[in-house]
CSV table of C-alpha atoms and ligand atoms in Angstrom, one decimal:
chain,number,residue,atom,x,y,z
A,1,UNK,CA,9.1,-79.6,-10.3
A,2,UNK,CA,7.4,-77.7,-13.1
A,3,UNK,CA,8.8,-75.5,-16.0
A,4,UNK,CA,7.1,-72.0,-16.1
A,5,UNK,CA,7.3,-69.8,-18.8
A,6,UNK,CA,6.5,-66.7,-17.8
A,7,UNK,CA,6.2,-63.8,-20.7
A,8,UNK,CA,6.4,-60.1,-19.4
A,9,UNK,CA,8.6,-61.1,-15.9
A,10,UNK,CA,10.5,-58.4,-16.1
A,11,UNK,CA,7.3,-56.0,-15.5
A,12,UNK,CA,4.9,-54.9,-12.4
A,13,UNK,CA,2.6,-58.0,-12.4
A,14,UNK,CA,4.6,-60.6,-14.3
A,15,UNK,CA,7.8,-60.4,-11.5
A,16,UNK,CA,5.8,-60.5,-8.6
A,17,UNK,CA,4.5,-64.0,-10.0
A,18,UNK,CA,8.0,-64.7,-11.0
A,19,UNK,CA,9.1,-64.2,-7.2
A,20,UNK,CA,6.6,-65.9,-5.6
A,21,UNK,CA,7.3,-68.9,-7.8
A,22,UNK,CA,10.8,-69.0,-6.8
A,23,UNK,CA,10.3,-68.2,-3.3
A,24,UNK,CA,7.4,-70.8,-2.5
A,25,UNK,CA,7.5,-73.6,-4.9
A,26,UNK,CA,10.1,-75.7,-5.8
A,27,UNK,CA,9.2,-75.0,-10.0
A,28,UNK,CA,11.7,-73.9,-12.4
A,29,UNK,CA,11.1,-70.2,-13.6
A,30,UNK,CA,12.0,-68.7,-17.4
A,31,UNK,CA,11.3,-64.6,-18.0
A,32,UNK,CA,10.7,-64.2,-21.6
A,33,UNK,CA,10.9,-60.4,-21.8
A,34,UNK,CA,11.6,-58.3,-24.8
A,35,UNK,CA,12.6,-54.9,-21.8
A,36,UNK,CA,10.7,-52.4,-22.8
A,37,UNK,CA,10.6,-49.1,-20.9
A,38,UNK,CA,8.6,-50.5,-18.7
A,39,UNK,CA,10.6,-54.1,-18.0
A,40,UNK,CA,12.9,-53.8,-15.1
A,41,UNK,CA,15.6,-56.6,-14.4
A,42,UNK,CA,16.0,-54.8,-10.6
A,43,UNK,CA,12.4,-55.8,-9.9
A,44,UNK,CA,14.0,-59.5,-9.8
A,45,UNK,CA,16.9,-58.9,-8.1
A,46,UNK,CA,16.2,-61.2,-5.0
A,47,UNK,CA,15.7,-64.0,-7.7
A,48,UNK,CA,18.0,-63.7,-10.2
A,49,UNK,CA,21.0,-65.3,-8.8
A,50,UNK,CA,18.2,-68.8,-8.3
A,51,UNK,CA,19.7,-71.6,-10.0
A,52,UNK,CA,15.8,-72.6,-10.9
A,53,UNK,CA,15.3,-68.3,-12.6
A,54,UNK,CA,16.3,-68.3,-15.9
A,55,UNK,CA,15.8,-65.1,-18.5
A,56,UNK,CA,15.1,-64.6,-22.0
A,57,UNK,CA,15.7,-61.3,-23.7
A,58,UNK,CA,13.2,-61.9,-26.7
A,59,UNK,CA,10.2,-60.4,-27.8
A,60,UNK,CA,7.1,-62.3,-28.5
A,61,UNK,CA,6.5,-61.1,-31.8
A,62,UNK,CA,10.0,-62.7,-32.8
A,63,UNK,CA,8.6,-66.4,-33.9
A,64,UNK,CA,12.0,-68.2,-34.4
A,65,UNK,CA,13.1,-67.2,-31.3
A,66,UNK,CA,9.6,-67.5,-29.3
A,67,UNK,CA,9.9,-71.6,-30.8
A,68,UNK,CA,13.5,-71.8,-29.9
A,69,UNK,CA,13.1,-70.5,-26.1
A,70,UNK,CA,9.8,-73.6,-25.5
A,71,UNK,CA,12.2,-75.9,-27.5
A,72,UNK,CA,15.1,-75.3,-25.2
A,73,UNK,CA,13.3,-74.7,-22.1
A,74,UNK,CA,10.5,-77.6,-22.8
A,75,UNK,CA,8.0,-75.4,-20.2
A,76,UNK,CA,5.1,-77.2,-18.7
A,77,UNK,CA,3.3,-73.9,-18.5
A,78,UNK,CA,2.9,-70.8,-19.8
A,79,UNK,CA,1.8,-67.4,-18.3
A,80,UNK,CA,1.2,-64.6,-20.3
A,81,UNK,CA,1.8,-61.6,-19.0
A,82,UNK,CA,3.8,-59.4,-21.8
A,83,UNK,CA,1.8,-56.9,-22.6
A,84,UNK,CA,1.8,-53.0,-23.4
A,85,UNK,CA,-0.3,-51.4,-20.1
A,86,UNK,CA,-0.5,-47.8,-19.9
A,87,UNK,CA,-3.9,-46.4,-21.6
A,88,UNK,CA,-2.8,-42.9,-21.7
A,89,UNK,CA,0.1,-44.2,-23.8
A,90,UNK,CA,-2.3,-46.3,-25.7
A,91,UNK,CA,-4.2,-43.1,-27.1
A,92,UNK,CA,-1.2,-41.1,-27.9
A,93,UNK,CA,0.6,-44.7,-29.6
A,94,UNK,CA,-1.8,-47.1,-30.4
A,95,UNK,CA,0.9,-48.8,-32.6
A,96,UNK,CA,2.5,-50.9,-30.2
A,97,UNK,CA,0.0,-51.9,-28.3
A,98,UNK,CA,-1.6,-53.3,-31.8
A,99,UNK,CA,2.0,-55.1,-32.3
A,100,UNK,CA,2.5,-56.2,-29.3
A,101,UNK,CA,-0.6,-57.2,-27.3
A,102,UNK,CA,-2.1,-58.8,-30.6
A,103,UNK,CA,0.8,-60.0,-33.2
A,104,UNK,CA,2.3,-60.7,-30.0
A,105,UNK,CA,-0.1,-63.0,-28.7
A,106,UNK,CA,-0.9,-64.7,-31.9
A,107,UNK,CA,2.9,-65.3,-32.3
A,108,UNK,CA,2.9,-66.8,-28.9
A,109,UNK,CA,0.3,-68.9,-29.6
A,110,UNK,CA,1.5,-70.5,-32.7
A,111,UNK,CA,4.5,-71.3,-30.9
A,112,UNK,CA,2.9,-72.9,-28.1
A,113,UNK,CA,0.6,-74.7,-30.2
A,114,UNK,CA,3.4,-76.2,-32.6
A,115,UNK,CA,5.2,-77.4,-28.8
A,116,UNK,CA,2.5,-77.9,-27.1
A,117,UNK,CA,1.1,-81.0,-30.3
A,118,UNK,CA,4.7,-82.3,-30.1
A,119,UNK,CA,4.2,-83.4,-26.5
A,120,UNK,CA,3.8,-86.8,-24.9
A,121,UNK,CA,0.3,-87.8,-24.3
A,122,UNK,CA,1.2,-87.4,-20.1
A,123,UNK,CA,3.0,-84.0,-20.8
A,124,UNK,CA,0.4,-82.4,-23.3
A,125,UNK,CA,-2.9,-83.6,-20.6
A,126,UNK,CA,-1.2,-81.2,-18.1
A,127,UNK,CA,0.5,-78.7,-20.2
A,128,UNK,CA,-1.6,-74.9,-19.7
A,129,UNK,CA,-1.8,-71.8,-21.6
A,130,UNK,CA,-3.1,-68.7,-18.7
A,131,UNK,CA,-3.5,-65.6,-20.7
A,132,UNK,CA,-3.6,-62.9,-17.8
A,133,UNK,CA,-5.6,-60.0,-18.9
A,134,UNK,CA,-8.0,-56.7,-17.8
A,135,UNK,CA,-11.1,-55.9,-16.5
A,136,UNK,CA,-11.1,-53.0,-19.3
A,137,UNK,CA,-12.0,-55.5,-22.1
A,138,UNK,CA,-15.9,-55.2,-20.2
A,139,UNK,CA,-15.9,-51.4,-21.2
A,140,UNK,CA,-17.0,-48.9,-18.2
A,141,UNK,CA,-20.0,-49.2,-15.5
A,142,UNK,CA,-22.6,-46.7,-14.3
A,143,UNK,CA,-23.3,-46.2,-10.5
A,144,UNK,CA,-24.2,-50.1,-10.0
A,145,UNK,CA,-23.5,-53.3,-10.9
A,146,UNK,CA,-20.5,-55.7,-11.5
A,147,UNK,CA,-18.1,-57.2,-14.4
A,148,UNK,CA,-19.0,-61.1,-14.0
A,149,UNK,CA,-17.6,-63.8,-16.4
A,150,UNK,CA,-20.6,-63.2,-18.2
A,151,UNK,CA,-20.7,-59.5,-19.1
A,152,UNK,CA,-20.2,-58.8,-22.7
A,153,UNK,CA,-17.0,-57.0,-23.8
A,154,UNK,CA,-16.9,-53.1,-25.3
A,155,UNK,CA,-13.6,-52.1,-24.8
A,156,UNK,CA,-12.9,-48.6,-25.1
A,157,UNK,CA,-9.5,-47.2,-25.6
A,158,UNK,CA,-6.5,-49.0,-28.1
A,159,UNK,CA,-5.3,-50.8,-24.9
A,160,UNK,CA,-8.3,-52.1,-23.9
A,161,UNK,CA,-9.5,-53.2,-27.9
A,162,UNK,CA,-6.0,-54.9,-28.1
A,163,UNK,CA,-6.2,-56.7,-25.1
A,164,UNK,CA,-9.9,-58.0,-25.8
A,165,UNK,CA,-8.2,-58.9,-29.3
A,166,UNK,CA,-5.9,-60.9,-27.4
A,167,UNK,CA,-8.5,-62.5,-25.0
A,168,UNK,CA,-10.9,-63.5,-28.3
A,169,UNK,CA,-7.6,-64.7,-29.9
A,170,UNK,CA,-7.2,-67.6,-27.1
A,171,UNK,CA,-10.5,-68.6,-26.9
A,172,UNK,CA,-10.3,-69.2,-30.6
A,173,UNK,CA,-7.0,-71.6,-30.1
A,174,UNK,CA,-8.9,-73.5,-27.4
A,175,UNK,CA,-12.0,-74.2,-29.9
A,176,UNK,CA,-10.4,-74.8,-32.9
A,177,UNK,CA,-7.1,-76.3,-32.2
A,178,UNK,CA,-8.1,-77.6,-28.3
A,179,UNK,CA,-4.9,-75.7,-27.0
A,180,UNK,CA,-5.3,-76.2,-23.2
A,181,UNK,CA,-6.2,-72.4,-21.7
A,182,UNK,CA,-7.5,-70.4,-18.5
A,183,UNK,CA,-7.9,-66.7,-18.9
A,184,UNK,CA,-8.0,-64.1,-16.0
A,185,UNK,CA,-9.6,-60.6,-16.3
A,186,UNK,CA,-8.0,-58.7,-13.5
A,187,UNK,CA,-8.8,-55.4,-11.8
A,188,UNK,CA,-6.5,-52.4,-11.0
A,189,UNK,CA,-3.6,-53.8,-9.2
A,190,UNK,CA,-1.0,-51.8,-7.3
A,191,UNK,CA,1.9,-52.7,-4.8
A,192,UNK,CA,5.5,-52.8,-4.9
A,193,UNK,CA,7.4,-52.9,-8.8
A,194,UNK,CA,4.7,-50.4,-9.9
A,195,UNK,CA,6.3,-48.3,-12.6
A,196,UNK,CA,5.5,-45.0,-12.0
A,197,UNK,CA,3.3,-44.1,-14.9
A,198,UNK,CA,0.3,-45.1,-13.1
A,199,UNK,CA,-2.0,-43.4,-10.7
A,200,UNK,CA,-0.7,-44.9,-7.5
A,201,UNK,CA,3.2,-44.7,-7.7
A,202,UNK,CA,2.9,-41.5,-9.5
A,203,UNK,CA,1.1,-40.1,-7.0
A,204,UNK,CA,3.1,-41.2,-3.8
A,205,UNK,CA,6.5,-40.2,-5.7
A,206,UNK,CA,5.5,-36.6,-6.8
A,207,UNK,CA,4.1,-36.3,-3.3
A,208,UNK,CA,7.4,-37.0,-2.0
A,209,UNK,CA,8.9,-35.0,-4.2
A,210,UNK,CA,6.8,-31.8,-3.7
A,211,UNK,CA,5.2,-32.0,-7.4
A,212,UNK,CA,1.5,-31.4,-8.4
A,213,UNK,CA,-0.5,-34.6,-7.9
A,214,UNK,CA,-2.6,-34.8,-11.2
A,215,UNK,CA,-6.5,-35.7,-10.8
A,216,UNK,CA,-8.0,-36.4,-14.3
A,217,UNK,CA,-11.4,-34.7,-14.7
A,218,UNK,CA,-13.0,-34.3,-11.3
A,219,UNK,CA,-11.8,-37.6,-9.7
A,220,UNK,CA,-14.6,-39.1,-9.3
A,221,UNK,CA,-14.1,-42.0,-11.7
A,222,UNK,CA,-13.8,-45.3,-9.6
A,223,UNK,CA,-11.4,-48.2,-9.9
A,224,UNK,CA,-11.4,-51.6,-8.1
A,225,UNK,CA,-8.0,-52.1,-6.3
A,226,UNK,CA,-6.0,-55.5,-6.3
A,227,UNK,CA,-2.6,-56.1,-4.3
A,228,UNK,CA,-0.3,-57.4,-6.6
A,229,UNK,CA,0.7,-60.5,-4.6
A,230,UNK,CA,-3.1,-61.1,-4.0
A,231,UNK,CA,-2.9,-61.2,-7.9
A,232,UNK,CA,0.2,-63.3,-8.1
A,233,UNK,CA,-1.4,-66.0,-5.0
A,234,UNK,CA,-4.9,-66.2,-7.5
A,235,UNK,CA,-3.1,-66.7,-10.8
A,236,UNK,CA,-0.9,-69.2,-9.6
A,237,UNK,CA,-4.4,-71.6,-8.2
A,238,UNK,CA,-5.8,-70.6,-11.8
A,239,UNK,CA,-2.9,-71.9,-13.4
A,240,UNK,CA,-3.3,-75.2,-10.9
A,241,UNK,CA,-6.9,-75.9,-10.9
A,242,UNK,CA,-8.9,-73.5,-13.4
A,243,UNK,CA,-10.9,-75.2,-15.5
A,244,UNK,CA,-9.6,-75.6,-19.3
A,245,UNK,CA,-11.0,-72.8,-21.8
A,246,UNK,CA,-12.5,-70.8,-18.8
A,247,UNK,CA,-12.1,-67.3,-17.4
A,248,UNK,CA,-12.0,-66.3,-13.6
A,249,UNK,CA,-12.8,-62.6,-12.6
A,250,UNK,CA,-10.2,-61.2,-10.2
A,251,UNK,CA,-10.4,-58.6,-7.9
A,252,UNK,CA,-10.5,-57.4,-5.2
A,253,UNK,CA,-13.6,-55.9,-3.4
A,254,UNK,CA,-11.7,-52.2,-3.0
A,255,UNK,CA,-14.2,-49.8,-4.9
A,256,UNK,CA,-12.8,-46.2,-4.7
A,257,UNK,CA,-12.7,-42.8,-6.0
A,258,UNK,CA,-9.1,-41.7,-7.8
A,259,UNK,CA,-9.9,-38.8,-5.1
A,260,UNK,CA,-10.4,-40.9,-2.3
A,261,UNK,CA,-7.2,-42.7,-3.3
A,262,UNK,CA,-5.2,-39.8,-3.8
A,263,UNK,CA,-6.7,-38.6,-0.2
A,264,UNK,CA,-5.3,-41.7,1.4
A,265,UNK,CA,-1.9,-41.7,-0.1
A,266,UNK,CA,-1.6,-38.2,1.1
A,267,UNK,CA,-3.0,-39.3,4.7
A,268,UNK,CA,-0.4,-41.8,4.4
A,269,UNK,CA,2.4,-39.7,4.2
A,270,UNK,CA,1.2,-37.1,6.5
A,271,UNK,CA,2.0,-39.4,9.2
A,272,UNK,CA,5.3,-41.0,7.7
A,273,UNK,CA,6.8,-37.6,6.1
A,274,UNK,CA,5.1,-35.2,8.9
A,275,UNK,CA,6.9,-32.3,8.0
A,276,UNK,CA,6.0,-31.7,4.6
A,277,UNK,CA,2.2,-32.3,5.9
A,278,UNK,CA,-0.7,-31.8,4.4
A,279,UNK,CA,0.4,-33.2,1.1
A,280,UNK,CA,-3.0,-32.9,0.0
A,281,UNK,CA,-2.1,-29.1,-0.7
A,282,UNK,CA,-0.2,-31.0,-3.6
A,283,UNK,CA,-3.0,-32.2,-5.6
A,284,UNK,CA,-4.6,-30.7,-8.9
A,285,UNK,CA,-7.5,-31.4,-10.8
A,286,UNK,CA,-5.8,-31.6,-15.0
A,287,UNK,CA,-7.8,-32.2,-18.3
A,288,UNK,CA,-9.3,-35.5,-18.5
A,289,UNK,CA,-8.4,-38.5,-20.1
A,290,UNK,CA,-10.2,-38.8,-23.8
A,291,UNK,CA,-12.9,-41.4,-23.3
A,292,UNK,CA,-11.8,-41.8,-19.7
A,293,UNK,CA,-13.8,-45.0,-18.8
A,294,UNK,CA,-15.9,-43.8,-15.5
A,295,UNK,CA,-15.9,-46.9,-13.0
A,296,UNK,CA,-14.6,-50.7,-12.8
A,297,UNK,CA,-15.9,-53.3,-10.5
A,298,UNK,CA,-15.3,-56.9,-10.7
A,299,UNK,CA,-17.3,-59.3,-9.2
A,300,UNK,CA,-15.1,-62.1,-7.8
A,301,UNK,CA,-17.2,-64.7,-6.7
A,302,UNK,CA,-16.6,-67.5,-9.3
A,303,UNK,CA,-13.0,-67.6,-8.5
A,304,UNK,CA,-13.6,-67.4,-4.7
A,305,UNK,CA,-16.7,-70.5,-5.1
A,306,UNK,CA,-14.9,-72.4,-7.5
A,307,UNK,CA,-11.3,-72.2,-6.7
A,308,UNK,CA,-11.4,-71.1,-2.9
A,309,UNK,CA,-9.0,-67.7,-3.6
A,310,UNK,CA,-9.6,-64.4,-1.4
A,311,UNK,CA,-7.4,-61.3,-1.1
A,312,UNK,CA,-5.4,-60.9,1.7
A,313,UNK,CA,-4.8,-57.7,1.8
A,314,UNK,CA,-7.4,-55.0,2.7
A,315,UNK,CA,-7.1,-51.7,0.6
A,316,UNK,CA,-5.8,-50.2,3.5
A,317,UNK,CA,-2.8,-52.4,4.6
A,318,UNK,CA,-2.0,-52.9,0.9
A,319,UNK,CA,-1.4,-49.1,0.3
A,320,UNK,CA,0.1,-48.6,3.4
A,321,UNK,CA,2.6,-51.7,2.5
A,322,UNK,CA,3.2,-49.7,-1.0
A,323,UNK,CA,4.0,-46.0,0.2
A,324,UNK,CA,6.7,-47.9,2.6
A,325,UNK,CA,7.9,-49.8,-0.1
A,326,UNK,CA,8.5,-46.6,-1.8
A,327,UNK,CA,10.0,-44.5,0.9
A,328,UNK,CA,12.5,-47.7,1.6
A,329,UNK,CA,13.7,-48.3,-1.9
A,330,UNK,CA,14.8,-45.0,-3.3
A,331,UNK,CA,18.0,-47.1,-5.4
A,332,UNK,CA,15.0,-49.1,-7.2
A,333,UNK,CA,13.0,-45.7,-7.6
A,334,UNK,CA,16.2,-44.1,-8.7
A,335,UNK,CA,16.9,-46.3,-11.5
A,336,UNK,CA,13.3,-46.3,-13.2
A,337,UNK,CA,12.8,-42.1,-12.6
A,338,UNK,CA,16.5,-41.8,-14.1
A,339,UNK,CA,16.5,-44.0,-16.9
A,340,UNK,CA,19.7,-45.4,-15.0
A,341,UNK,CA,18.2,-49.1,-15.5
A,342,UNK,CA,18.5,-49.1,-18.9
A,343,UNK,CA,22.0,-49.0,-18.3
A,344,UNK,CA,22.0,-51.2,-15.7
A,345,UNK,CA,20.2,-53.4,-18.2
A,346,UNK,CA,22.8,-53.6,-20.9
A,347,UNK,CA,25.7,-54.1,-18.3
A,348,UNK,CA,24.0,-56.7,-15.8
A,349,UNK,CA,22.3,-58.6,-19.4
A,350,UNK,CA,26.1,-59.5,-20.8
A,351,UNK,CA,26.6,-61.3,-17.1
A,352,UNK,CA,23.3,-62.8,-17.0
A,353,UNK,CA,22.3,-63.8,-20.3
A,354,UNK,CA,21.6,-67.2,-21.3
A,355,UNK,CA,23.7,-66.8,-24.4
B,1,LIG,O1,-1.9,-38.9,-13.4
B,1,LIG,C1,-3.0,-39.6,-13.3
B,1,LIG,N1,-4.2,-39.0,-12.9
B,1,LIG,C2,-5.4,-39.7,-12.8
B,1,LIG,O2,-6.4,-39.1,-12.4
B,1,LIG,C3,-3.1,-41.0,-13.8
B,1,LIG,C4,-1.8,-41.7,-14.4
B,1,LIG,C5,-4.3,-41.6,-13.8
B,1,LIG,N2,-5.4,-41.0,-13.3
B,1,LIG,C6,-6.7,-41.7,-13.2
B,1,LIG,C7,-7.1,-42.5,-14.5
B,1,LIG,C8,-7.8,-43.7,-14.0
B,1,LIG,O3,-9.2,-43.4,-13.7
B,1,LIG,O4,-6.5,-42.7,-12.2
B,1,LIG,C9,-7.1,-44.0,-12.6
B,1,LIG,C10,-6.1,-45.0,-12.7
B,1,LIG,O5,-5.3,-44.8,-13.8
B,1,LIG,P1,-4.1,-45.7,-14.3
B,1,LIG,O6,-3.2,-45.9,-13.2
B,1,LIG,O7,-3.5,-45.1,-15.6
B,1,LIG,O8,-4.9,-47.1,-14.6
B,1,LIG,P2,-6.1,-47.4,-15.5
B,1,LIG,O9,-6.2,-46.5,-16.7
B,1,LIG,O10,-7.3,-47.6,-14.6
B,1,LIG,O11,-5.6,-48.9,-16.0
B,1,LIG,C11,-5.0,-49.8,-15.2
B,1,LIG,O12,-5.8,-50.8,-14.7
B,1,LIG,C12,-6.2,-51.8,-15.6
B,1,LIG,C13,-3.7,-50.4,-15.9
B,1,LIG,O13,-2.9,-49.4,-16.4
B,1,LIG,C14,-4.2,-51.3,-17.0
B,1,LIG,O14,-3.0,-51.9,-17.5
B,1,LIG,C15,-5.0,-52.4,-16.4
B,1,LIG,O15,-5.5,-53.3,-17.4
């Protein structure tokens, strides 16, 4: 039974890992999470009560308390998911995404540094740092071609420059101090948790809700979509047999228009909610996003050759999955839309806390 330290559990991609660990391993799961708007404790509901689910209300920036949650938890690994996300917000706030993604890592690195060259020669061969970050840090394609492993980075927005900052930043601990990492560069992922900031839970909750569905531009920019539990299955077989100081590509093979994915969620809910049909009367074509990046594709054939990982999910099932997640957990959707689950936060954290 392993330790995993999981930073940014309380979000979209960091609790689905969190609950897949619980659910199909026997290992031992700690949630460093500093809750930010964006950090949910009802995303891990169906976990939390799990004798091996422990949580951490700290911020990563915070070095004292970073060191005392590895001393007290002695983690065999550590998966970093804490991160500011949202590129809109990124151009209107760069600020924390600078504190956060960056200061944050660094701080979190230190840390695991200082633990990790405490260890016992057995414990430090198969401790792991896995920084999990974005496809964004390769900039933006034209009509053809792939992000590969090799593809050099030119980030565009504040998120994406802070979270190639971040990926540079761990390479550089692996050279110089030999800290034992895997990095993943990840493409758009959507599913279940999904706060609804971003394109695809936006879009199927205004739809519900008989708002304007808002197309950036003309919608023909193109994103690569990844089911978040496809994500969660490939991260956990990076953690367990990437190769140290190396980087795996995921994604997953789901090229498409933000048109043609608007089209579908719309399609989707014709058939589910038939009497507000079409819902594609809904959508409308807004201002664009400043330096709105025009497609992302990742080529995922290392990981798939190397470490034998495939999605399981087809675009189509995977969204279709989603909008009935959405339509079946209106108390979940509720609390994030209402800001209700920051007060659920500040009641359910003096039960649950460690402290
Ligand atoms: O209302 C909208 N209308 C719209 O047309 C929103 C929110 C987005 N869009 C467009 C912008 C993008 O081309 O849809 C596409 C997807 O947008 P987001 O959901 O904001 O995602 P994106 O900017 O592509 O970045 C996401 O994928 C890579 C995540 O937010 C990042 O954290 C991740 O690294």
């Amino acid at each position: 039974m392993k330790t995993i330290l999981i930073t940014g559990a309380a979000g979209f991609i960091g609790s689905a890992v969190a609950r897949q660990f619980i659910d199909e391993t026997q290992d031992k799961v700690v949630n460093v999470d500093k809750l930010t708007y964006a950090g949910n404790l009802q995303s891990l509901t169906s976990i939390s009560d799990n004798l091996r689910y422990k949580f951490e209300q700290v911020d990563i920036c915070d070095a004292a308390e970073v060191a005392r949650v590895f001393r007290e938890h002695q983690p065999d690994a550590v998966m970093h998911l804490a991160a500011e996300s949202h590129v809109d917000r990124s151009i209107t706030g760069p600020a924390a995404f600078i504190q956060t993604n960056i200061v944050g890592t660094y701080t979190l690195l230190e840390a695991a540094r200082s633990y990790w060259s405490e260890l016992d020669s057995a414990r430090k061969a198969v401790f792991r740092f896995h920084h999990i970050s974005t496809d964004e840090v390769y900039g933006s394609l034209d009509d053809s071609g792939f992000f590969t492993e090799d593809t050099a980075y030119e980030p565009n927005s504040p998120y994406s420059a802070s979270k190639a900052s971040s990926d540079h930043l761990v390479r550089a601990w692996h050279h110089t101090y030999g800290l034992p990492v895997v990095t993943t560069n990840c493409s758009n992922n959507y599913g279940p948790y999904h706060f609804p900031e971003k394109l695809i839970p936006l879009v199927i909750l205004n739809a519900v809700n008989g708002k304007p569905l808002p197309i950036y531009g003309k919608g023909d920019n193109i994103r690569d979509w990844l089911y978040v539990d496809d994500h969660a299955r490939a991260l956990r077989l990076v953690l367990e047999k990437g190769k140290l100081g190396e980087t795996y590509n995921i994604g997953g093979w789901n090229e498409k228009t933000n048109l043609e994915v608007v089209q579908s969620i719309c399609a989707i809910l014709d058939e589910m909610l038939p009497h507000n049909a079409p819902h594609a009367k809904l959508i409308t074509y807004v201002q664009d996003r400043p330096g709105h990046d025009r497609r992302y594709a990742i080529d995922a054939t290392k990981i798939a050759n190397d470490l034998g990982w495939k999605p399981q999910e087809t675009f189509e099932t995977g969204l279709r999955k989603t909008v009935e997640w959405y339509l079946t957990n209106s108390d979940w959707v509720r609390g994030v839309t209402s800001g209700d689950y920051q007060k659920w936060v500040s009641q359910n954290y003096a039960k649950r806390g460690t402290a």
